[in-house]
Amino acid sequence: MLNILPTFHGLSSDDPNMHIAEFLMGCKNILVRGFSAESIKLRLFPYTLKDQARRWLLTLPSGSISTWAQLSENFLNKYYPASKTLDMRTQILSFAQKPNKEFHEAWERFKELIRKCPHSGINTTDQMHIFFRGLNMTTKTLVNASCEGSYKDKNAQEACLLFEKMAADTQQWAVEQPQSRSVFEMSNSSSYVTAQIEKWRKGLTQNLTCYYREYQVHRLLYSSPYKLPVAFAT
């Protein structure tokens, strides 16, 4: 039973939000007659803590934890303090596309920042604006061209779908043409850029249903460190 649960050692490289998310996923597969879901989480969570994290749990005052909400809150207060939240918010707000990095690399890096700080307080609309603002000018031009208008006309959901589609396309191009120049670098050939824009336009309307479902999963997962992905809901 315990082998399906994650472990957390309390190291600086450990991700407490991911630990809780993976723990909750594991608990969804554990049913014990006579025990509520709340009781199962309270009884099993201590076994996922190792080394200094286990020692931290043992130092908590006796009788101070009676609910999962209390336990998870204490855990995050310890391993994701306000100072770390502030640092992650700063990284999100100051996001910028790195030189020589393609669109899908920038998009994945931004999503990882959001995942690491689901309680940042930055809503989805602002997240999309922050990401677009952090792109270089060439990439912004391609985004607007892919919109067949202006990115500003998109709502948060539409922007997320657009970014997911563009990321999938650029990643595919990177695999197909590993030796070619990045599509986000300034090209001396206007026909090259035009061809890439046209390719994006033709592909934007395909598989929107699939990307919409993925967007919903991301939204549920990133909105709270305690919520499970839609695929695991009963």
Rosetta silent file (secondary structure, phi, psi, omega in degrees, C-alpha in Angstrom):
SEQUENCE: MLNILPTFHGLSSDDPNMHIAEFLMGCKNILVRGFSAESIKLRLFPYTLKDQARRWLLTLPSGSISTWAQLSENFLNKYYPASKTLDMRTQILSFAQKPNKEFHEAWERFKELIRKCPHSGINTTDQMHIFFRGLNMTTKTLVNASCEGSYKDKNAQEACLLFEKMAADTQQWAVEQPQSRSVFEMSNSSSYVTAQIEKWRKGLTQNLTCYYREYQVHRLLYSSPYKLPVAFAT
SCORE:     score description
SCORE:     0.000 S_00000001
   1 L     0.000  -45.048 -175.367    0.000    0.000    0.000 S_00000001
   2 H   -72.461  -18.106 -177.236    2.716    2.461    0.999 S_00000001
   3 H   -72.185  -10.042  177.394    4.744    1.883   -2.155 S_00000001
   4 H   -92.754   -1.999 -178.280    2.264    3.948   -4.179 S_00000001
   5 L   -97.957  147.473  179.112    2.829    6.987   -1.966 S_00000001
   6 L   -76.277  170.704  176.134    5.534    9.629   -2.558 S_00000001
   7 L  -125.289  151.643 -178.478    8.248   10.496   -0.056 S_00000001
   8 E  -136.440  124.961 -175.495    9.414   13.869    1.209 S_00000001
   9 L  -103.082   -9.783 -179.599   12.763   14.423    2.925 S_00000001
  10 L    83.710   17.045  178.803   12.563   18.136    3.622 S_00000001
  11 L   -79.770  159.785 -179.271   15.448   19.030    1.323 S_00000001
  12 L   -63.670  -24.574  179.819   15.619   22.396   -0.418 S_00000001
  13 L   -84.192  -10.777  179.829   15.146   20.599   -3.734 S_00000001
  14 L   -74.468  145.628 -179.002   11.916   18.908   -2.583 S_00000001
  15 L  -108.196  104.316 -176.410    8.627   20.331   -3.838 S_00000001
  16 H   -65.428  -35.899  178.603    6.020   20.377   -1.023 S_00000001
  17 H   -66.186  -42.387  177.568    3.103   21.262   -3.308 S_00000001
  18 H   -66.156  -35.930  178.920    3.898   18.392   -5.651 S_00000001
  19 H   -61.361  -45.227  179.486    4.295   16.070   -2.672 S_00000001
  20 H   -65.122  -42.711 -179.883    0.793   16.867   -1.442 S_00000001
  21 H   -61.051  -44.640 -179.956   -0.678   16.530   -4.947 S_00000001
  22 H   -69.279  -35.251  177.694    0.966   13.125   -5.464 S_00000001
  23 H   -63.105  -44.575  179.713   -0.026   12.016   -1.964 S_00000001
  24 H   -65.102  -36.150  175.669   -3.677   12.853   -2.639 S_00000001
  25 H   -61.343  -44.915  179.766   -3.526   10.957   -5.928 S_00000001
  26 H   -63.590  -39.489 -178.932   -2.206    7.915   -4.099 S_00000001
  27 H   -65.941  -27.282  178.302   -4.860    8.157   -1.399 S_00000001
  28 L   -63.513  -21.782 -179.473   -7.599    8.062   -4.025 S_00000001
  29 L   -95.937    4.040 -177.618   -6.534    4.481   -4.727 S_00000001
  30 L  -114.097  115.551  177.511   -6.634    3.432   -1.065 S_00000001
  31 L  -124.568  124.132  179.928   -9.942    2.327    0.421 S_00000001
  32 L  -126.715  122.516 -178.371  -10.085    0.746    3.876 S_00000001
  33 L   -60.559  131.559  178.649  -13.372   -0.388    5.357 S_00000001
  34 L    92.765   -5.208 -179.994  -14.183    1.495    8.521 S_00000001
  35 L  -121.493  131.422  177.005  -11.864    4.432    7.759 S_00000001
  36 L   -76.568  165.490  177.697  -12.934    7.707    6.185 S_00000001
  37 H   -60.393  -37.594  178.498  -10.841    9.420    3.517 S_00000001
  38 H   -62.097  -45.451 -179.063   -9.879   12.033    6.121 S_00000001
  39 H   -65.381  -39.139  179.749   -8.687    9.380    8.554 S_00000001
  40 H   -62.752  -43.975 -179.970   -6.691    7.576    5.872 S_00000001
  41 H   -63.936  -42.919 -179.711   -4.839   10.763    4.924 S_00000001
  42 H   -64.623  -36.868 -177.684   -4.030   11.600    8.535 S_00000001
  43 H   -78.185  -33.142 -174.767   -2.728    8.090    9.221 S_00000001
  44 H   -89.658  -30.463 -175.021   -0.704    7.662    6.033 S_00000001
  45 H   -55.855  -42.217  179.367    0.871   11.089    5.554 S_00000001
  46 H   -56.705  -30.260 -179.069    3.442   10.655    8.370 S_00000001
  47 H   -72.575  -15.901  178.630    4.804    7.579    6.574 S_00000001
  48 H   -85.211  -12.486 -178.670    5.642    9.696    3.523 S_00000001
  49 E   -91.005  133.707 -178.162    7.937   11.959    5.559 S_00000001
  50 L  -126.319  159.187  172.612   11.571   10.947    5.878 S_00000001
  51 H    51.692 -124.566 -174.573   14.682   12.205    7.672 S_00000001
  52 H   -66.758  -27.345  176.865   14.396   15.844    8.770 S_00000001
  53 H   -67.122  -39.307  176.952   10.788   16.065    7.583 S_00000001
  54 H   -66.158  -39.746  179.260    9.865   13.174    9.886 S_00000001
  55 H   -64.676  -37.424  176.945   11.739   14.830   12.736 S_00000001
  56 H   -60.069  -45.036 -178.506    9.804   18.057   12.135 S_00000001
  57 H   -61.214  -38.544 -178.147    6.496   16.204   12.424 S_00000001
  58 H   -70.343  -17.063 -179.966    7.559   14.606   15.696 S_00000001
  59 L   -88.392   -7.543  179.560    8.277   18.030   17.202 S_00000001
  60 L   -66.713  144.454 -179.504    4.702   19.284   16.734 S_00000001
  61 L   -57.506  140.435  179.501    2.773   19.726   20.000 S_00000001
  62 L   -60.100  132.477  178.113    0.774   16.696   21.039 S_00000001
  63 L    78.742    7.216 -176.927   -2.866   16.947   20.001 S_00000001
  64 L   -82.086  -15.257 -178.940   -2.264   19.967   17.740 S_00000001
  65 L  -118.131  119.940  178.635   -3.323   18.134   14.566 S_00000001
  66 L  -129.493   -9.778  179.975   -6.819   16.711   14.250 S_00000001
  67 L  -134.710  159.954  176.651   -7.736   17.331   10.589 S_00000001
  68 H   -63.747  -36.575  179.303   -6.084   16.975    7.201 S_00000001
  69 H   -60.166  -41.976  178.766   -6.476   20.717    6.647 S_00000001
  70 H   -65.712  -43.377 -178.304   -4.439   21.418    9.781 S_00000001
  71 H   -64.589  -47.550 -178.621   -1.759   18.910    8.839 S_00000001
  72 H   -66.967  -35.510  178.527   -1.358   20.144    5.267 S_00000001
  73 H   -66.310  -44.380  177.580   -1.366   23.781    6.400 S_00000001
  74 H   -62.364  -40.281 -179.592    1.364   23.131    8.977 S_00000001
  75 H   -62.488  -46.693 -179.591    3.362   21.203    6.395 S_00000001
  76 H   -70.389  -35.173  177.012    3.212   24.014    3.830 S_00000001
  77 H   -62.184  -33.199  179.952    3.931   26.683    6.425 S_00000001
  78 H   -76.983  -47.833 -171.151    7.096   24.783    7.279 S_00000001
  79 H  -105.172   -1.954  172.083    8.322   23.890    3.809 S_00000001
  80 L  -140.120   67.867 -175.986    6.728   26.650    1.740 S_00000001
  81 L   -68.500  171.356 -178.013    6.987   29.747    3.959 S_00000001
  82 H   -58.528  -34.479 -179.279    5.824   33.225    2.996 S_00000001
  83 H   -64.325  -36.457  178.770    9.343   34.190    1.935 S_00000001
  84 H   -71.756  -38.356  176.757    9.389   31.404   -0.657 S_00000001
  85 H   -61.045  -43.178  178.828    5.955   32.391   -1.918 S_00000001
  86 H   -62.131  -41.390  179.183    7.164   35.967   -2.341 S_00000001
  87 H   -64.050  -42.571 -179.920   10.219   34.777   -4.244 S_00000001
  88 H   -67.903  -38.354  176.439    8.112   32.619   -6.568 S_00000001
  89 H   -60.497  -40.728  179.316    5.657   35.466   -7.167 S_00000001
  90 H   -63.404  -41.722  178.662    8.590   37.661   -8.124 S_00000001
  91 H   -64.034  -39.153  179.162    9.846   35.042  -10.580 S_00000001
  92 H   -66.902  -48.452 -176.381    6.394   34.750  -12.145 S_00000001
  93 H   -65.782  -28.049 -178.235    5.836   38.492  -12.396 S_00000001
  94 L  -101.584   17.712 -177.147    9.286   39.073  -13.905 S_00000001
  95 L   -57.041  139.054  176.408    9.109   36.167  -16.353 S_00000001
  96 L  -147.795  140.524  176.876   10.966   36.701  -19.625 S_00000001
  97 L   -64.569  129.449 -178.223   11.715   34.446  -22.569 S_00000001
  98 L   -77.290  151.169  179.702   15.380   33.491  -22.475 S_00000001
  99 L   -57.491  140.828  176.099   17.619   34.200  -25.485 S_00000001
 100 L    64.383   16.165  176.481   17.684   31.452  -28.138 S_00000001
 101 L  -102.662  136.354 -178.024   14.828   29.584  -26.457 S_00000001
 102 L   -80.343  170.673 -173.804   11.871   28.512  -28.548 S_00000001
 103 H   -58.168  -47.031 -175.599    8.248   29.165  -27.706 S_00000001
 104 H   -64.228  -30.136  177.908    7.490   25.739  -26.230 S_00000001
 105 H   -70.042  -40.354  177.724   10.501   26.001  -23.917 S_00000001
 106 H   -66.063  -43.017 -178.652    9.357   29.385  -22.625 S_00000001
 107 H   -64.419  -43.252  179.382    5.770   28.153  -22.177 S_00000001
 108 H   -66.022  -38.416  179.067    6.816   25.019  -20.267 S_00000001
 109 H   -66.133  -39.439  179.118    9.107   27.033  -18.000 S_00000001
 110 H   -66.469  -43.517  179.472    6.314   29.483  -17.227 S_00000001
 111 H   -63.262  -33.856  178.555    3.834   26.696  -16.449 S_00000001
 112 H   -66.626  -37.913  176.126    6.377   25.108  -14.125 S_00000001
 113 H   -62.181  -42.890  179.361    6.649   28.372  -12.178 S_00000001
 114 H   -64.763  -41.867 -179.267    2.862   28.473  -11.823 S_00000001
 115 H   -63.372  -37.237 -177.585    2.735   24.839  -10.729 S_00000001
 116 H   -71.806  -17.103 -179.180    5.349   25.407   -8.051 S_00000001
 117 L  -136.867   68.924 -177.552    3.309   28.232   -6.527 S_00000001
 118 L   -66.656  -16.390 -179.915   -0.415   27.446   -6.922 S_00000001
 119 L  -103.088   29.306 -177.686   -1.225   29.847   -4.084 S_00000001
 120 L   -67.648  -22.196 -178.043    0.508   32.820   -5.724 S_00000001
 121 L    83.171    5.603  179.041   -2.752   34.750   -5.879 S_00000001
 122 L   -94.886  116.205 -176.214   -2.216   35.529   -9.571 S_00000001
 123 L   -72.610  168.409 -174.033   -5.372   34.699  -11.505 S_00000001
 124 H   -61.674  -39.831  179.348   -5.365   32.941  -14.870 S_00000001
 125 H   -60.009  -47.147  179.381   -6.045   36.099  -16.865 S_00000001
 126 H   -66.196  -34.825  177.626   -3.074   37.874  -15.326 S_00000001
 127 H   -59.842  -44.617 -179.699   -0.920   34.778  -15.818 S_00000001
 128 H   -64.604  -39.831  178.763   -1.583   34.826  -19.560 S_00000001
 129 H   -65.638  -40.606  179.951   -0.793   38.553  -19.755 S_00000001
 130 H   -62.797  -43.162 -179.846    2.434   38.083  -17.793 S_00000001
 131 H   -63.054  -48.120 -179.063    3.561   35.315  -20.128 S_00000001
 132 H   -61.863  -41.755  179.967    2.803   37.310  -23.276 S_00000001
 133 H   -61.098  -31.712 -176.775    4.502   40.389  -21.850 S_00000001
 134 L   -82.926   -5.399  179.432    7.653   38.350  -21.190 S_00000001
 135 L   -76.901  153.833  176.473    8.044   37.139  -24.771 S_00000001
 136 L   -74.047  168.202 -172.185   10.547   38.770  -27.083 S_00000001
 137 H   -63.682  -37.013  179.576    9.268   41.046  -29.840 S_00000001
 138 H   -63.874  -43.642 -179.947    9.649   38.477  -32.610 S_00000001
 139 H   -66.581  -39.934  177.336    7.626   35.917  -30.681 S_00000001
 140 H   -59.620  -40.004  179.130    4.948   38.475  -29.828 S_00000001
 141 H   -62.429  -42.141  179.378    4.614   39.247  -33.533 S_00000001
 142 H   -68.157  -36.236  176.907    4.138   35.572  -34.329 S_00000001
 143 H   -62.413  -47.963  179.771    1.574   35.205  -31.534 S_00000001
 144 H   -62.563  -37.933  178.219   -0.448   38.111  -32.888 S_00000001
 145 H   -65.359  -37.276  179.027   -0.186   36.703  -36.403 S_00000001
 146 H   -68.248  -25.646  178.075   -1.458   33.353  -35.144 S_00000001
 147 L   -77.616  -11.321 -172.299   -4.443   35.157  -33.614 S_00000001
 148 L    55.261   40.383 -178.961   -5.298   36.609  -37.021 S_00000001
 149 L   169.479 -119.376 -179.633   -5.579   39.877  -35.183 S_00000001
 150 L  -129.600  139.904  176.425   -4.354   40.827  -31.740 S_00000001
 151 H   -57.470  -31.610 -177.056   -3.600   38.718  -28.691 S_00000001
 152 H   -61.770  -18.262  179.758   -5.405   41.350  -26.623 S_00000001
 153 H   -82.011   -6.078 -177.853   -8.697   40.168  -28.132 S_00000001
 154 L   -90.986  141.340  170.596   -8.310   36.738  -26.483 S_00000001
 155 L   -84.934  178.809 -173.837   -9.733   35.846  -23.081 S_00000001
 156 H   -60.394  -43.163 -178.839   -7.726   33.722  -20.638 S_00000001
 157 H   -64.804  -45.458  179.886   -9.114   30.406  -21.870 S_00000001
 158 H   -64.530  -38.404  179.377   -8.552   31.247  -25.527 S_00000001
 159 H   -65.147  -42.069  179.688   -5.038   32.490  -24.796 S_00000001
 160 H   -63.382  -43.234  177.716   -4.155   29.287  -22.957 S_00000001
 161 H   -61.506  -41.961  179.362   -5.454   27.164  -25.835 S_00000001
 162 H   -62.453  -47.170 -178.768   -3.470   29.258  -28.289 S_00000001
 163 H   -64.091  -38.761  178.275   -0.250   28.956  -26.289 S_00000001
 164 H   -63.771  -42.664 -179.682   -0.688   25.190  -25.913 S_00000001
 165 H   -65.567  -44.930  179.691   -1.212   24.815  -29.649 S_00000001
 166 H   -64.362  -38.451  179.358    1.760   26.994  -30.534 S_00000001
 167 H   -64.099  -42.546  178.870    3.959   25.120  -28.055 S_00000001
 168 H   -63.039  -41.150 -179.510    2.983   21.771  -29.575 S_00000001
 169 H   -65.943  -47.890 -176.779    3.714   23.060  -33.069 S_00000001
 170 H   -67.993  -32.457  176.966    7.094   24.583  -32.266 S_00000001
 171 H   -67.330  -38.361  177.746    8.187   21.493  -30.360 S_00000001
 172 H   -64.459  -41.200  178.653    7.284   19.366  -33.368 S_00000001
 173 H   -64.143  -37.464 -179.267    9.299   21.629  -35.653 S_00000001
 174 H   -64.183  -35.045  178.301   12.264   21.399  -33.304 S_00000001
 175 H   -72.733  -41.274 -176.928   12.150   17.591  -33.576 S_00000001
 176 H   -72.718  -31.801 -175.818   11.716   17.623  -37.338 S_00000001
 177 L  -130.010   67.315 -175.961   14.421   20.241  -37.975 S_00000001
 178 L   -63.917  -22.770 -177.725   17.033   19.930  -35.190 S_00000001
 179 L   -95.867   -5.530 -176.167   19.689   21.680  -37.258 S_00000001
 180 L   -81.026  161.591  179.477   17.532   24.563  -38.413 S_00000001
 181 L   -71.414  145.988  179.412   17.596   28.029  -36.935 S_00000001
 182 L   -56.655  137.492 -179.946   15.075   28.819  -34.197 S_00000001
 183 L   -70.094  -10.648 -178.462   11.819   30.174  -35.601 S_00000001
 184 L  -100.010    1.758  173.015   11.915   32.844  -32.916 S_00000001
 185 L   -88.727  151.421  179.237   15.228   34.324  -33.997 S_00000001
 186 L   -62.959  125.889 -178.596   15.159   37.190  -36.437 S_00000001
 187 L  -106.030  142.938  177.314   15.365   35.732  -39.909 S_00000001
 188 L   -76.278  -13.645 -178.273   16.780   37.471  -42.939 S_00000001
 189 L  -104.194  109.459 -179.991   14.211   35.691  -45.041 S_00000001
 190 H   -66.665  -28.807  179.899   10.736   37.184  -44.726 S_00000001
 191 H   -66.395  -32.041  178.381    9.325   34.256  -46.708 S_00000001
 192 H   -64.290  -48.592  179.422   10.541   31.872  -43.997 S_00000001
 193 H   -62.925  -42.228  179.805    8.681   33.742  -41.259 S_00000001
 194 H   -60.125  -40.272 -179.853    5.600   34.052  -43.467 S_00000001
 195 H   -64.489  -39.644  179.689    5.607   30.305  -44.067 S_00000001
 196 H   -68.030  -39.796  178.475    5.767   29.577  -40.339 S_00000001
 197 H   -61.851  -43.862 -179.181    2.931   32.005  -39.624 S_00000001
 198 H   -64.874  -37.048  178.681    0.790   30.391  -42.296 S_00000001
 199 H   -64.516  -40.190  176.831    1.509   26.947  -40.890 S_00000001
 200 H   -62.159  -46.620 -176.662    0.367   28.118  -37.460 S_00000001
 201 H   -58.370  -41.744 -177.458   -2.820   29.618  -38.843 S_00000001
 202 H   -68.773  -28.179 -175.993   -3.794   26.398  -40.577 S_00000001
 203 H   -94.149   -9.844 -172.946   -3.220   24.324  -37.462 S_00000001
 204 L   -64.388  -32.012 -175.256   -4.851   26.519  -34.829 S_00000001
 205 L   -86.033   -2.436 -177.544   -8.371   25.210  -35.349 S_00000001
 206 L   -89.914  143.768  174.364   -7.380   21.546  -35.056 S_00000001
 207 L    58.424   30.033 -179.513   -7.753   19.489  -31.869 S_00000001
 208 H   -64.481  -34.394  179.513   -9.235   22.386  -29.857 S_00000001
 209 H   -61.264  -42.125  179.460  -11.384   19.977  -27.870 S_00000001
 210 H   -62.572  -44.880 -178.474   -8.293   18.094  -26.722 S_00000001
 211 H   -70.897  -30.012  176.962   -6.517   21.260  -25.648 S_00000001
 212 H   -64.879  -41.731  177.918   -9.614   22.550  -23.881 S_00000001
 213 H   -62.959  -41.496  178.959   -9.676   19.409  -21.746 S_00000001
 214 H   -63.536  -39.160  177.698   -5.994   19.827  -20.947 S_00000001
 215 H   -60.329  -43.100 -179.656   -6.625   23.449  -19.981 S_00000001
 216 H   -63.788  -40.359  178.051   -9.359   22.375  -17.567 S_00000001
 217 H   -61.860  -46.346  178.962   -7.053   19.799  -15.966 S_00000001
 218 H   -60.334  -42.232 -177.117   -4.289   22.415  -15.537 S_00000001
 219 H   -63.343  -43.825 -179.991   -6.735   24.897  -14.077 S_00000001
 220 H   -66.867  -38.775 -177.680   -8.059   22.430  -11.487 S_00000001
 221 H   -70.984  -41.706 -174.910   -4.584   21.257  -10.543 S_00000001
 222 H   -84.060  -14.438 -176.516   -2.983   24.752  -10.267 S_00000001
 223 H   -71.154  -24.572  179.893   -5.944   26.457   -8.549 S_00000001
 224 L  -156.884  139.444  178.788   -5.195   24.738   -5.217 S_00000001
 225 L   -67.909  -10.010 -176.741   -2.417   22.471   -3.913 S_00000001
 226 L  -103.196   -7.330 -177.627   -5.084   20.183   -2.456 S_00000001
 227 L   -87.347  147.046  179.503   -7.245   19.614   -5.547 S_00000001
 228 L   -94.442  155.200  173.711   -6.862   16.564   -7.725 S_00000001
 229 L   -60.332  154.005 -177.456   -6.750   16.524  -11.528 S_00000001
 230 H   -56.182  -33.906 -176.297  -10.107   15.940  -13.192 S_00000001
 231 H   -61.977  -22.045 -177.856   -9.015   12.469  -14.318 S_00000001
 232 H  -100.413   -1.182 -178.606   -8.974   11.277  -10.721 S_00000001
 233 L   -71.501  147.518  179.305  -12.323   12.761   -9.678 S_00000001
 234 L  -101.467    0.000    0.000  -15.101   10.331   -8.765 S_00000001
